[in-house]
CSV table of C-alpha atoms in Angstrom, one decimal:
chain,number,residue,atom,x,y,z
A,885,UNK,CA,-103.2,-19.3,-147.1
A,886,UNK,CA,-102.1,-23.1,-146.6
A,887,UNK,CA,-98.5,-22.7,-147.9
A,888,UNK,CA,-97.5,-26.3,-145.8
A,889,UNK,CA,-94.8,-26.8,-148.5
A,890,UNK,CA,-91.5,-25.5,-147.1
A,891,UNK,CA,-89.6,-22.6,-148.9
A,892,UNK,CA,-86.0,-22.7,-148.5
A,893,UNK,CA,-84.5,-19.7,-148.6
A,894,UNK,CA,-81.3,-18.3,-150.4
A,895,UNK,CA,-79.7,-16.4,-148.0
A,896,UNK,CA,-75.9,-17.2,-146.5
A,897,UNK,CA,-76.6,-19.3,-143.4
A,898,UNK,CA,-76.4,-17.1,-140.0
A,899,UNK,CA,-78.4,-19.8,-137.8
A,900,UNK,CA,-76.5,-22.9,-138.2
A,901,UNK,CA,-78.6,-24.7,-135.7
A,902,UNK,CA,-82.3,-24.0,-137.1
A,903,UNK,CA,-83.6,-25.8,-139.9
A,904,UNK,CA,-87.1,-25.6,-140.3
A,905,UNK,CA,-89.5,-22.5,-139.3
A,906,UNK,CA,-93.1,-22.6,-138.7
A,907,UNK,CA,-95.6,-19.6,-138.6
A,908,UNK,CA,-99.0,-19.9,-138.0
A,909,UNK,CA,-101.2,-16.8,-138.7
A,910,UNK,CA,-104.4,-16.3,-140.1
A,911,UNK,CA,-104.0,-13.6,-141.9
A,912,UNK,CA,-102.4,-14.0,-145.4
A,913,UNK,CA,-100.8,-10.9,-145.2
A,914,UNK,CA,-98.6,-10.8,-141.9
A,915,UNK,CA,-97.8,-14.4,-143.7
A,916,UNK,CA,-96.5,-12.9,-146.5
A,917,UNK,CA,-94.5,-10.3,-144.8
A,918,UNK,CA,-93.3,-12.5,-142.0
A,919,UNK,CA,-92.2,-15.6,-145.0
A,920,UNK,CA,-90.5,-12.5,-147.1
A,921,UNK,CA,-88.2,-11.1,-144.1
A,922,UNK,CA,-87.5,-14.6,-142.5
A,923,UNK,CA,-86.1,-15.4,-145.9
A,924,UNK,CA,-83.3,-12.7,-146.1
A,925,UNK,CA,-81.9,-14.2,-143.2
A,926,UNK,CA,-80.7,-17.6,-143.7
A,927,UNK,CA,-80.8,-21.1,-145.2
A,928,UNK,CA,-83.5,-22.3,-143.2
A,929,UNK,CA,-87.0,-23.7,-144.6
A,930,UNK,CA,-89.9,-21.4,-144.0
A,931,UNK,CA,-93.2,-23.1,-143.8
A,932,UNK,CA,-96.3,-21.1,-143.4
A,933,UNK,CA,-99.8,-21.8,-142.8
A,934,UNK,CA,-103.2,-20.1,-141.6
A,935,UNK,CA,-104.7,-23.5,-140.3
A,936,UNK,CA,-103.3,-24.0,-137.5
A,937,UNK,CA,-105.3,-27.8,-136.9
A,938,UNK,CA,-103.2,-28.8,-139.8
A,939,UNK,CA,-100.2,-27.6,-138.5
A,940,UNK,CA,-100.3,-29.3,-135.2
A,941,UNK,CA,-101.5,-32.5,-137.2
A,942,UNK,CA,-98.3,-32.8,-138.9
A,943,UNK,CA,-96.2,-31.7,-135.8
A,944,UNK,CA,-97.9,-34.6,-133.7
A,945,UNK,CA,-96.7,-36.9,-136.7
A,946,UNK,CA,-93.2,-35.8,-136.4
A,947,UNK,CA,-92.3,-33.4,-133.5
A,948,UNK,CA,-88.8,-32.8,-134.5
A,949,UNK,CA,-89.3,-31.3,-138.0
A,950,UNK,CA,-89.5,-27.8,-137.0
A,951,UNK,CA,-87.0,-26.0,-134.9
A,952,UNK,CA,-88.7,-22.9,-134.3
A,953,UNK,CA,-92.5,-22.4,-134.4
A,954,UNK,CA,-94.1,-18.6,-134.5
A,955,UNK,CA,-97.9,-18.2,-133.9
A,956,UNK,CA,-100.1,-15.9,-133.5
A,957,UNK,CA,-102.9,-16.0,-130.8
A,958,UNK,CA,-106.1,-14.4,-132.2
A,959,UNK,CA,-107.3,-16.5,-134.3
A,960,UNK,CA,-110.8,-17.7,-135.1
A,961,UNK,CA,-111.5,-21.7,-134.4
A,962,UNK,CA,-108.1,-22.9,-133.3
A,963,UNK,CA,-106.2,-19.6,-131.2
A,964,UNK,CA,-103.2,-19.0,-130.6
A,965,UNK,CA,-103.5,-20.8,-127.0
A,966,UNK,CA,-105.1,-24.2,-128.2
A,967,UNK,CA,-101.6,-23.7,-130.4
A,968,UNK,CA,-99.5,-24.0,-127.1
A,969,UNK,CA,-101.5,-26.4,-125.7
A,970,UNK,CA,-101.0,-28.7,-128.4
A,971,UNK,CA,-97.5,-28.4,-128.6
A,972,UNK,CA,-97.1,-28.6,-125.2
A,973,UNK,CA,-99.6,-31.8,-125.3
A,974,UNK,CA,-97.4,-33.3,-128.6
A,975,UNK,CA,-94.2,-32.7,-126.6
A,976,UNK,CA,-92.9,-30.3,-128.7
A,977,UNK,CA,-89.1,-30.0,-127.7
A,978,UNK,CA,-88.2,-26.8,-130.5
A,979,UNK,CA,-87.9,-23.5,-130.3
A,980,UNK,CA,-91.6,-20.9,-129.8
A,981,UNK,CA,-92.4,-17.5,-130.5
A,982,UNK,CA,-95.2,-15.2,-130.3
A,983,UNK,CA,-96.3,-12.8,-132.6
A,984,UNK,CA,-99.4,-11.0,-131.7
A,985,UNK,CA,-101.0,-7.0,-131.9
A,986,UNK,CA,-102.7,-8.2,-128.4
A,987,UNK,CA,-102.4,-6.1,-125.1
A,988,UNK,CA,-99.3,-6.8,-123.5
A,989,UNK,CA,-100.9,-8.4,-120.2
A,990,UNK,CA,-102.5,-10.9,-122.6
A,991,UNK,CA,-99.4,-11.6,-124.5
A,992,UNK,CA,-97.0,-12.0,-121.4
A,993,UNK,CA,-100.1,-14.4,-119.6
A,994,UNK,CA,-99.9,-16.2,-122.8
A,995,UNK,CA,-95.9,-16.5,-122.5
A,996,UNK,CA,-96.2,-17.9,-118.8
A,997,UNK,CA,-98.3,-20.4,-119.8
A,998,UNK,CA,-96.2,-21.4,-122.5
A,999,UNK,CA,-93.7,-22.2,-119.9
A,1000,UNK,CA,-95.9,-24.3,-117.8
A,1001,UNK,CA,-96.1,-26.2,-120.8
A,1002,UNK,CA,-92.6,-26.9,-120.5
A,1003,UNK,CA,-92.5,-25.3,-123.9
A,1004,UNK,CA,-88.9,-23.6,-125.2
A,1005,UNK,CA,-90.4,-19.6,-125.2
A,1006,UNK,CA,-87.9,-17.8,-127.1
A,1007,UNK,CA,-89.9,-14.4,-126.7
A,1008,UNK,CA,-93.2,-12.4,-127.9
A,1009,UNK,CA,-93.0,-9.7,-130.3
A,1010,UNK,CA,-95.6,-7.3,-130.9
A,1011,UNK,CA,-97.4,-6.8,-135.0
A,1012,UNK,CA,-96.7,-4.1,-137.0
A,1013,UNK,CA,-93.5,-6.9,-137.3
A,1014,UNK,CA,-89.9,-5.3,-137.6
A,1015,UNK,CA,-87.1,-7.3,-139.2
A,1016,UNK,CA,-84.7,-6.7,-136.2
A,1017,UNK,CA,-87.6,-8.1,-134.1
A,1018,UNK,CA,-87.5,-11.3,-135.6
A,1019,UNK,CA,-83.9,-11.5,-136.5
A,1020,UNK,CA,-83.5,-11.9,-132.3
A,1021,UNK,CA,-85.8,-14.3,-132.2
A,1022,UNK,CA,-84.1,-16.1,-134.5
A,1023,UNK,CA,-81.0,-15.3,-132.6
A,1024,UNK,CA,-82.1,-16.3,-129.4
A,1025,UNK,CA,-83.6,-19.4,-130.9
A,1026,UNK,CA,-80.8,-20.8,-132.5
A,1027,UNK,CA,-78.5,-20.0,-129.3
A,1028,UNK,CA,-81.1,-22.2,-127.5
A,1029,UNK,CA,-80.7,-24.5,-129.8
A,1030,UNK,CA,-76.9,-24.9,-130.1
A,1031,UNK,CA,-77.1,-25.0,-125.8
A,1032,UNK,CA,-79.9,-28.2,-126.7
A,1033,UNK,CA,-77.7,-29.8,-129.2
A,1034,UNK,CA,-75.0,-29.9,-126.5
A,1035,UNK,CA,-76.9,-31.2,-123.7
A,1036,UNK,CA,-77.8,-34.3,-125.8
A,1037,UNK,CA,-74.4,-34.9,-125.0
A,1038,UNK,CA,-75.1,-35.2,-120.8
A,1039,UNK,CA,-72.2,-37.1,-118.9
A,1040,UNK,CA,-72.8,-40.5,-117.5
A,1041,UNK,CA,-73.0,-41.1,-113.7
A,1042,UNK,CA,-69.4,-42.5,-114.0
A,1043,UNK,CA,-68.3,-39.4,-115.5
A,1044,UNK,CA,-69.7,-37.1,-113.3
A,1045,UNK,CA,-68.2,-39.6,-109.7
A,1046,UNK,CA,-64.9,-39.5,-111.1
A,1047,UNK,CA,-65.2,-35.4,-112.0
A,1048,UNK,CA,-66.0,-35.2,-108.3
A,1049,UNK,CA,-63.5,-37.9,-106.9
A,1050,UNK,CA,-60.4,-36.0,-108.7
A,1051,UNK,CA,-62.1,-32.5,-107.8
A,1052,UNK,CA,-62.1,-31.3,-111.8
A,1053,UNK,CA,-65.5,-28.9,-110.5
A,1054,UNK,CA,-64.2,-25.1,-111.2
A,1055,UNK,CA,-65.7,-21.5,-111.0
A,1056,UNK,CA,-66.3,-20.0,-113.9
A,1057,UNK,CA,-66.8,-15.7,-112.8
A,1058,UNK,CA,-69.2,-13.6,-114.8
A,1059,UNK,CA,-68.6,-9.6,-113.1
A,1060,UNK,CA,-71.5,-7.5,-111.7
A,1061,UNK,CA,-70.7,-4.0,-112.6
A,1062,UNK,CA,-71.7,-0.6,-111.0
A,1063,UNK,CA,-73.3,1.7,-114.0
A,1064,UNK,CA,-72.2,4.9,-112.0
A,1065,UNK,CA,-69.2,3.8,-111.1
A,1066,UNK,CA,-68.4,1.3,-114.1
A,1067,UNK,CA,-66.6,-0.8,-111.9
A,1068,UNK,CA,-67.3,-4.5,-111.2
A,1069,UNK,CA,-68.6,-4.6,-107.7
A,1070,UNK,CA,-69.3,-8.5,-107.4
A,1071,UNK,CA,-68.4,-11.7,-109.4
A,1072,UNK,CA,-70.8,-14.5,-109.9
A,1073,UNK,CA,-68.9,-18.1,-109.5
A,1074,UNK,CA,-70.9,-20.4,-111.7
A,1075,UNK,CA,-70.5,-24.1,-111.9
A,1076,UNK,CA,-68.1,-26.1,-114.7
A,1077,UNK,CA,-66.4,-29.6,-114.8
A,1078,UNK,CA,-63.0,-30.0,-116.5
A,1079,UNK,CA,-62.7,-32.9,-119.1
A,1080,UNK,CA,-60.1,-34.8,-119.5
A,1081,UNK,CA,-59.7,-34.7,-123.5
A,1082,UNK,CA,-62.1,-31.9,-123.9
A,1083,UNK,CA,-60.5,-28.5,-124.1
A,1084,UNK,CA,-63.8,-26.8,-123.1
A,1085,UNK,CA,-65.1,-26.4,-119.9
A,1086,UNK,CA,-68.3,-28.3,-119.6
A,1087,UNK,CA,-72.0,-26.4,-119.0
A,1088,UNK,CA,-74.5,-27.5,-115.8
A,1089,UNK,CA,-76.4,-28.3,-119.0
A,1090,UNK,CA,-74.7,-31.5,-119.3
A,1091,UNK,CA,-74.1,-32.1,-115.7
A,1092,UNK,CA,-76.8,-30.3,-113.7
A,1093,UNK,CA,-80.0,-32.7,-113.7
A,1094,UNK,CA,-77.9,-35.6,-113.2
A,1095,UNK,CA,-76.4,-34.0,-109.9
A,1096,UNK,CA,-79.9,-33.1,-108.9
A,1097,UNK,CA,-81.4,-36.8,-109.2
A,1098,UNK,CA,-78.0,-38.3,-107.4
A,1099,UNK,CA,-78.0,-36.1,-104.6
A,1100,UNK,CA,-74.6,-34.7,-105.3
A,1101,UNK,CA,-74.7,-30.7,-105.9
A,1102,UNK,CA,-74.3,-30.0,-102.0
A,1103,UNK,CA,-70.5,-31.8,-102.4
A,1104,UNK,CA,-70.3,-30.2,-106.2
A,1105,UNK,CA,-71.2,-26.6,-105.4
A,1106,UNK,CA,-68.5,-27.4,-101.9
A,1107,UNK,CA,-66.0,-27.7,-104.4
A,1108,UNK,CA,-66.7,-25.1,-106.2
A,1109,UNK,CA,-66.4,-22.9,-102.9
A,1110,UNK,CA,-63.3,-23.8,-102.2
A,1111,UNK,CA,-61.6,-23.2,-105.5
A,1112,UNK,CA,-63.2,-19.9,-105.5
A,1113,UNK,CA,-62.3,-19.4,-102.4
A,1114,UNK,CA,-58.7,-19.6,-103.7
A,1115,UNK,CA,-59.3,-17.6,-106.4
A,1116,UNK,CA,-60.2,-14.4,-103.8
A,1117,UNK,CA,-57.0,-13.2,-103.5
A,1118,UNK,CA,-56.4,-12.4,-106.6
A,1119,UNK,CA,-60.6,-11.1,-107.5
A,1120,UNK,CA,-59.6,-8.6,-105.1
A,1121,UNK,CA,-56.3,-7.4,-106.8
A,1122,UNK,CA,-58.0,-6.5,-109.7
A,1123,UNK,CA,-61.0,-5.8,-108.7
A,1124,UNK,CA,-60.2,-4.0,-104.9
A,1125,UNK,CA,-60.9,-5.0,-101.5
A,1126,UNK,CA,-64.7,-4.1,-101.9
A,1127,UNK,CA,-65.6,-7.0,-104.0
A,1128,UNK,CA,-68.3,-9.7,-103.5
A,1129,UNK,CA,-68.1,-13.0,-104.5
A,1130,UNK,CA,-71.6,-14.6,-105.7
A,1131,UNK,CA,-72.3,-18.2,-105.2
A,1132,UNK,CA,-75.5,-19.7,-106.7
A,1133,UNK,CA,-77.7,-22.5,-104.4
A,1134,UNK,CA,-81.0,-24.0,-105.1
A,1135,UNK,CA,-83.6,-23.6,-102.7
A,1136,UNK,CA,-83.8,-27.6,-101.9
A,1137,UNK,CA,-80.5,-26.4,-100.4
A,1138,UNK,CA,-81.8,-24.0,-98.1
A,1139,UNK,CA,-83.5,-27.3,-96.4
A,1140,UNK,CA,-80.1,-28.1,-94.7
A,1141,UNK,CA,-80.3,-26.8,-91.3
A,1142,UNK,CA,-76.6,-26.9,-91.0
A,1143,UNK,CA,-76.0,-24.9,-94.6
A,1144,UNK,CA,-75.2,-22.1,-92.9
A,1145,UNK,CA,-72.4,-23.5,-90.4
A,1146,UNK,CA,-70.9,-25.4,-93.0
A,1147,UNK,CA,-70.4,-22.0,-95.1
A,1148,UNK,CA,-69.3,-19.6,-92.1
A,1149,UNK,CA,-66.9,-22.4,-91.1
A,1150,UNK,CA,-65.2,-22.8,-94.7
A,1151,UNK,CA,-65.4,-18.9,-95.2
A,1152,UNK,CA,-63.5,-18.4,-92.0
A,1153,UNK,CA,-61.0,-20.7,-91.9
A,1154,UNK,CA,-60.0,-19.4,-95.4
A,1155,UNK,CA,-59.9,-15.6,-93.4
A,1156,UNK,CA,-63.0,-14.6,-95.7
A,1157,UNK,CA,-66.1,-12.7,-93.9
A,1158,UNK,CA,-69.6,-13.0,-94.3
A,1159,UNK,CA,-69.9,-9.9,-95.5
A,1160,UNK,CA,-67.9,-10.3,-98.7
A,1161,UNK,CA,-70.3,-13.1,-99.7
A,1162,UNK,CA,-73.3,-13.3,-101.3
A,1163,UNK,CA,-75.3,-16.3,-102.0
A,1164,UNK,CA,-78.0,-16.4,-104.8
A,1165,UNK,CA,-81.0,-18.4,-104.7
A,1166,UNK,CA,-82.7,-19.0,-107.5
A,1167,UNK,CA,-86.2,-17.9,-108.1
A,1168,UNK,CA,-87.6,-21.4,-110.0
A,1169,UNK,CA,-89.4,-22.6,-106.9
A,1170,UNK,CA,-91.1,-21.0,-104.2
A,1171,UNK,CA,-89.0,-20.4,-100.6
A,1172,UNK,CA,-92.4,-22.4,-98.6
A,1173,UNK,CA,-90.8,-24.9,-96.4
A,1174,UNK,CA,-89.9,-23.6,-92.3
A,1175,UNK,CA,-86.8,-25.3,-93.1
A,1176,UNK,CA,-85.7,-23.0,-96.0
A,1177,UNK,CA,-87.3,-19.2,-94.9
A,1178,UNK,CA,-84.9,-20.8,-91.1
A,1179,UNK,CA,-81.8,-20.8,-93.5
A,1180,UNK,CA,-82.5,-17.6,-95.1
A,1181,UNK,CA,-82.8,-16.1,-92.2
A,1182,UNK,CA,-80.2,-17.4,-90.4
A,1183,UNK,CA,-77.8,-16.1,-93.7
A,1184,UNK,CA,-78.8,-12.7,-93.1
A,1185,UNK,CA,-78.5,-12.4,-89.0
A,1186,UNK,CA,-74.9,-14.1,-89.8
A,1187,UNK,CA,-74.1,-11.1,-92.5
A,1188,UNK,CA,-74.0,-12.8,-95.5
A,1189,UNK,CA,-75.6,-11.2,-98.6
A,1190,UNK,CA,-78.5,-13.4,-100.2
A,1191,UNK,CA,-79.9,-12.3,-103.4
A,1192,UNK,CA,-82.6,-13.3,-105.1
A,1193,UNK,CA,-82.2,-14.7,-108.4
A,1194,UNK,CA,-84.0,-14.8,-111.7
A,1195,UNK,CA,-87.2,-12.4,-110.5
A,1196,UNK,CA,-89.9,-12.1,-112.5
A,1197,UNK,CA,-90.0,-16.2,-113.4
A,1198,UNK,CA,-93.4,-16.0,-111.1
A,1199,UNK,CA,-93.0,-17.7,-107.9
A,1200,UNK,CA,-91.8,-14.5,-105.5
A,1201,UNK,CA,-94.5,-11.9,-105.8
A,1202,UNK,CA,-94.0,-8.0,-104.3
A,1203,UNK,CA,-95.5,-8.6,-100.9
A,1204,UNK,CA,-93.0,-11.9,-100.6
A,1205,UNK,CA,-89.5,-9.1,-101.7
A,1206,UNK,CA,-91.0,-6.8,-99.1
A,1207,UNK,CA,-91.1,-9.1,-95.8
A,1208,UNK,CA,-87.9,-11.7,-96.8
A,1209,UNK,CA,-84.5,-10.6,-95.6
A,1210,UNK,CA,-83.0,-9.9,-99.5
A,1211,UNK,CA,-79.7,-8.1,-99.6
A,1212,UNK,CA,-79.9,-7.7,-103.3
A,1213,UNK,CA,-82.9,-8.6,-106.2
A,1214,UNK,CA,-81.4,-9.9,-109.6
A,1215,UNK,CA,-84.0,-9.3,-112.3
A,1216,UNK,CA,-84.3,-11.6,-114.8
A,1217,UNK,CA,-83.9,-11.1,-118.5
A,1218,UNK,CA,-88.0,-11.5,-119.5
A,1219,UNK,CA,-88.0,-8.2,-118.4
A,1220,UNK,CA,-85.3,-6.2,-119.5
A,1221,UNK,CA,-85.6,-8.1,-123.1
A,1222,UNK,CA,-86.5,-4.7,-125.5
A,1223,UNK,CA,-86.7,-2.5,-122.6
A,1224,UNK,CA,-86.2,0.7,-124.7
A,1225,UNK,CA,-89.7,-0.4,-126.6
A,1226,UNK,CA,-91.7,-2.3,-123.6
A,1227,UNK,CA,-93.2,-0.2,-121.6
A,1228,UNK,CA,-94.7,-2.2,-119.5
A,1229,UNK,CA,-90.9,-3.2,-118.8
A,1230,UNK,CA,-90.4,-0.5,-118.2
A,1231,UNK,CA,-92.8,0.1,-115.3
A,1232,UNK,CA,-92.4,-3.0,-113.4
A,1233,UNK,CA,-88.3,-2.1,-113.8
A,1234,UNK,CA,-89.3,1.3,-112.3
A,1235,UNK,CA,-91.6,-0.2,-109.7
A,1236,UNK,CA,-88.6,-2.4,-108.4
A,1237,UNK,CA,-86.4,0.6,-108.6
A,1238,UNK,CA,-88.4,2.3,-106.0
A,1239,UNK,CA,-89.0,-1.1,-104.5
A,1240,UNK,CA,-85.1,-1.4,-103.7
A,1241,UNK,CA,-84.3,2.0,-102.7
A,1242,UNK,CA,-87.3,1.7,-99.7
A,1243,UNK,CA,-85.6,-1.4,-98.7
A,1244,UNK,CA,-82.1,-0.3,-99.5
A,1245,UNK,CA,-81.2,-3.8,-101.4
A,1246,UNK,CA,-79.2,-3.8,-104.3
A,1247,UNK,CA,-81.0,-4.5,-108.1
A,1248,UNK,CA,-78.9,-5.7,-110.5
A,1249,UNK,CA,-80.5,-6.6,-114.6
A,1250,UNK,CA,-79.5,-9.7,-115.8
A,1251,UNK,CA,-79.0,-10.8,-119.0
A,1252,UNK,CA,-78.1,-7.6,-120.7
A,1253,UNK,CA,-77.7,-8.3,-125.0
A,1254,UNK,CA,-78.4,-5.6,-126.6
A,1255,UNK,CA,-76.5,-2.0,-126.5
A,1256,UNK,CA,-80.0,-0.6,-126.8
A,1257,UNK,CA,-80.9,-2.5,-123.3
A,1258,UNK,CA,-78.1,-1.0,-122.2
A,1259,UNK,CA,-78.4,2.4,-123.3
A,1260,UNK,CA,-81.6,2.5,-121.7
A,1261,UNK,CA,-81.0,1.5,-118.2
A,1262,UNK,CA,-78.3,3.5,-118.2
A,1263,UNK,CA,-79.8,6.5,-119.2
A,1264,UNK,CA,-82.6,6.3,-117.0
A,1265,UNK,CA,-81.3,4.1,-113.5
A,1266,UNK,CA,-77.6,4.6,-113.3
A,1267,UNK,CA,-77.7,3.2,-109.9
A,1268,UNK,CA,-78.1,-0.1,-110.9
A,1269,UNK,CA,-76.3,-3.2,-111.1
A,1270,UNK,CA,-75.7,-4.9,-114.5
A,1271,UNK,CA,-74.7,-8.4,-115.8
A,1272,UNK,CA,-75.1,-9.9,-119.3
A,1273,UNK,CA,-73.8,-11.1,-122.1
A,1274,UNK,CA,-73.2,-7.6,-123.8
A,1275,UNK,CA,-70.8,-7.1,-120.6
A,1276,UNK,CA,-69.0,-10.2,-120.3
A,1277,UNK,CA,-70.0,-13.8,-120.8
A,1278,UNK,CA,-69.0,-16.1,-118.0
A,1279,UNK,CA,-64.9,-16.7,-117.2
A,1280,UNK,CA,-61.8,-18.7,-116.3
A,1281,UNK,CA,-60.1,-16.4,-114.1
A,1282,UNK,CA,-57.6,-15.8,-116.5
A,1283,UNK,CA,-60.2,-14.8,-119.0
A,1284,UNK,CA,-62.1,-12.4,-116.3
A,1285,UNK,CA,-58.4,-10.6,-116.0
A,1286,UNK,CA,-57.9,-10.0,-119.2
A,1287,UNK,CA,-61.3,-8.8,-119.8
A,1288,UNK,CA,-61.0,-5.9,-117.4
A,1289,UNK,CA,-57.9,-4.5,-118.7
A,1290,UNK,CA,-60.2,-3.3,-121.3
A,1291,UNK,CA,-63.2,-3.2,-119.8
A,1292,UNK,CA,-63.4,0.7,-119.6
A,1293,UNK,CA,-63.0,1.3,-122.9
A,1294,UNK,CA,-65.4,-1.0,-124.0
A,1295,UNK,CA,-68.2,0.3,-121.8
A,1296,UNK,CA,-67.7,4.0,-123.1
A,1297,UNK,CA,-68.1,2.9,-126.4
A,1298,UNK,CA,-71.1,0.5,-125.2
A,1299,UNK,CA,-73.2,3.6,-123.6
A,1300,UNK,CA,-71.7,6.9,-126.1
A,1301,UNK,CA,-74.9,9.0,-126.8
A,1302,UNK,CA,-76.6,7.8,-124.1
């Protein structure tokens, strides 16, 4: 089948941000099938080919045209990986997924290298296809999307001085919360810049690489501190005494010897202790440097909490979680993503369960979406910590309070029959 002529379908619109999909296949059939669901979904053109040199012929000429691209990887002449290659060679800036009946190792290799091609991996999902399959890809795809067509807008280095100069950097909270207990036993303060004219806050999205390449997230994320800092007092009357406040750094900014001065001293003279602090450091690059492995170490003997972001991205393997000083292991969304039906998932989820009782860390899942996520983790590790979407989406502190007033009720519903 070479169907390179689009098909529009009829369906009322539900992804307003994808135009054009691509799937690549060589088998006629899964074509067929995958063209028929896709097109019950929305008004979107649905291309689909089983050449897949053509298809990366026509995305080379015109990279924009499709905003999400499925392929398959078995395929004879031109597989599935040449696929990725090419549009990671083309500078393909849309949306991928993979569909594939291939062993899981092979397919989640396959993923990884899709990112190393700086490619926008939306997820894999395995063949016999399911419509609720690729309705969250499409999902996830079109919310990656919307977050893309936003950062086109990225402040200007004026924009961002000024944001800093008149201290319009503010914490956004998105709660931890304890599955046995169903209590939120920590609050992540995220990053946002107030606007003058906009009325919402904006995203590191628009801000973040422009602080990175100026040199100014140290005074940024400072700021940030210190409104947080204020916001304490009244975190701990909703949430009780017990509660952590999470604060996010790179690892570039583990290479400042005096990091961990600078925080003590602004912790203390606020009357806050180490102890109620934990500071997150995200896994996209590698803790090498004397420098950094000096500050995390220093953290720890000082008492605060350091957790380890975003695990299972590739750079911090099991031997590395066993020797640094963790307090806490966040794991990322990749692999709780259709944990109720991945059971490979599910035993590297397992494997860091034991993991973290040995060393007596906390584990928290990250990006929970689904209730059948959910449902799963907490019908199987009700010890762990959970933070997603499905819970609560990041807050103004305002917003966090009025969240929790009917938080219980919510999470009952979330987990009945579990």
């Amino acid at each position: 089948m070479d169907n390179l002529t689009p098909y529009s379908s009829s369906a009322s619109e539900k992804y307003p941000h994808i135009d054009h999909v691509l799937v690549i296949d060589d088998s006629k059939a899964i074509l067929l099938i995958v063209k028929n669901i896709l097109s019950t979904f929305g008004d979107f053109q649905i291309t689909v080919t089983d050449d897949p040199a053509k298809a990366l012929s026509i995305i080379a000429r015109n990279p924009k045209r499709y905003s999400l691209i499925l392929t398959d990887l078995n395929m004879p002449n031109i597989d599935g990986m040449a696929v990725l290659r090419g549009l990671g060679e083309i500078g393909y800036q849309g949306t991928v997924g993979i569909i594939s009946e291939m062993e899981k190792r092979i397919v989640h290799l396959a993923a990884d290298i899709a990112k190393g091609y700086r490619l926008r991996l939306i997820g894999c999902i395995a063949k016999p296809l399911q419509p609720e399959d690729l309705n969250g890809l499409l999902l996830k795809a079109d919310s990656l999307l919307a977050n893309q067509h936003h950062s086109l807008d990225l402040l200007s280095e004026q924009q961002l001085r000024a944001a800093i100069a008149d201290e319009r950097i503010e914490a956004y909270y998105q709660p931890k919360v304890n599955m046995k207990t169903h209590e939120v036993s920590s609050v992540e303060a995220l990053m946002r810049i107030r606007l003058q004219g906009e009325t919402d806050a904006v995203t590191p999205n628009r801000f973040l690489p422009l602080a990175v390449s100026l040199n100014l997230l140290d005074v940024m994320t400072n700021i940030m501190i210190k409104k947080a800092i204020a916001d304490l007092p009244k975190l701990k009357k909703q949430f009780g005494d017990s509660v952590h406040l999470c604060i996010n750094l790179a690892p570039p900014q583990l290479e400042n010897l005096a990091l961990v001065d600078e925080l003590q001293l602004m912790f203390s003279s606020n009357g806050v202790g180490p102890e109620q602090l934990v500071l997150e450091i995200t896994e996209d690059n590698a803790l090498r440097s004397t420098h950094q492995l000096e500050t995390l170490n220093r953290l720890r003997m000082r008492g605060f909490g350091v957790s380890l972001d975003d695990f299972g991205t590739g750079f911090t393997n099991i031997n590395q979680l066993r020797h640094l000083p963790y307090s806490e292991i966040k794991i990322d969304r990749s692999l709780i993503i259709n944990i109720h039906r991945d059971v490979f998932c599910q035993a590297v989820v397992h494997s860091l369960i034991e993991i973290a009782s040995q060393m007596d860390v906390n584990l928290v899942a990250e990006g929970i979406e689904q209730v059948e996520e959910l449902t799963y983790l907490f019908g199987h590790y009700d010890e762990m910590l959970i933070q997603g979407f499905l819970i609560s989406k990041s807050r103004s502190l305002s917003s966090l309070i009025s969240w929790h007033v009917t938080w219980q009720k919510q999470f009952a519903k979330l987990t009945q029959g579990s």
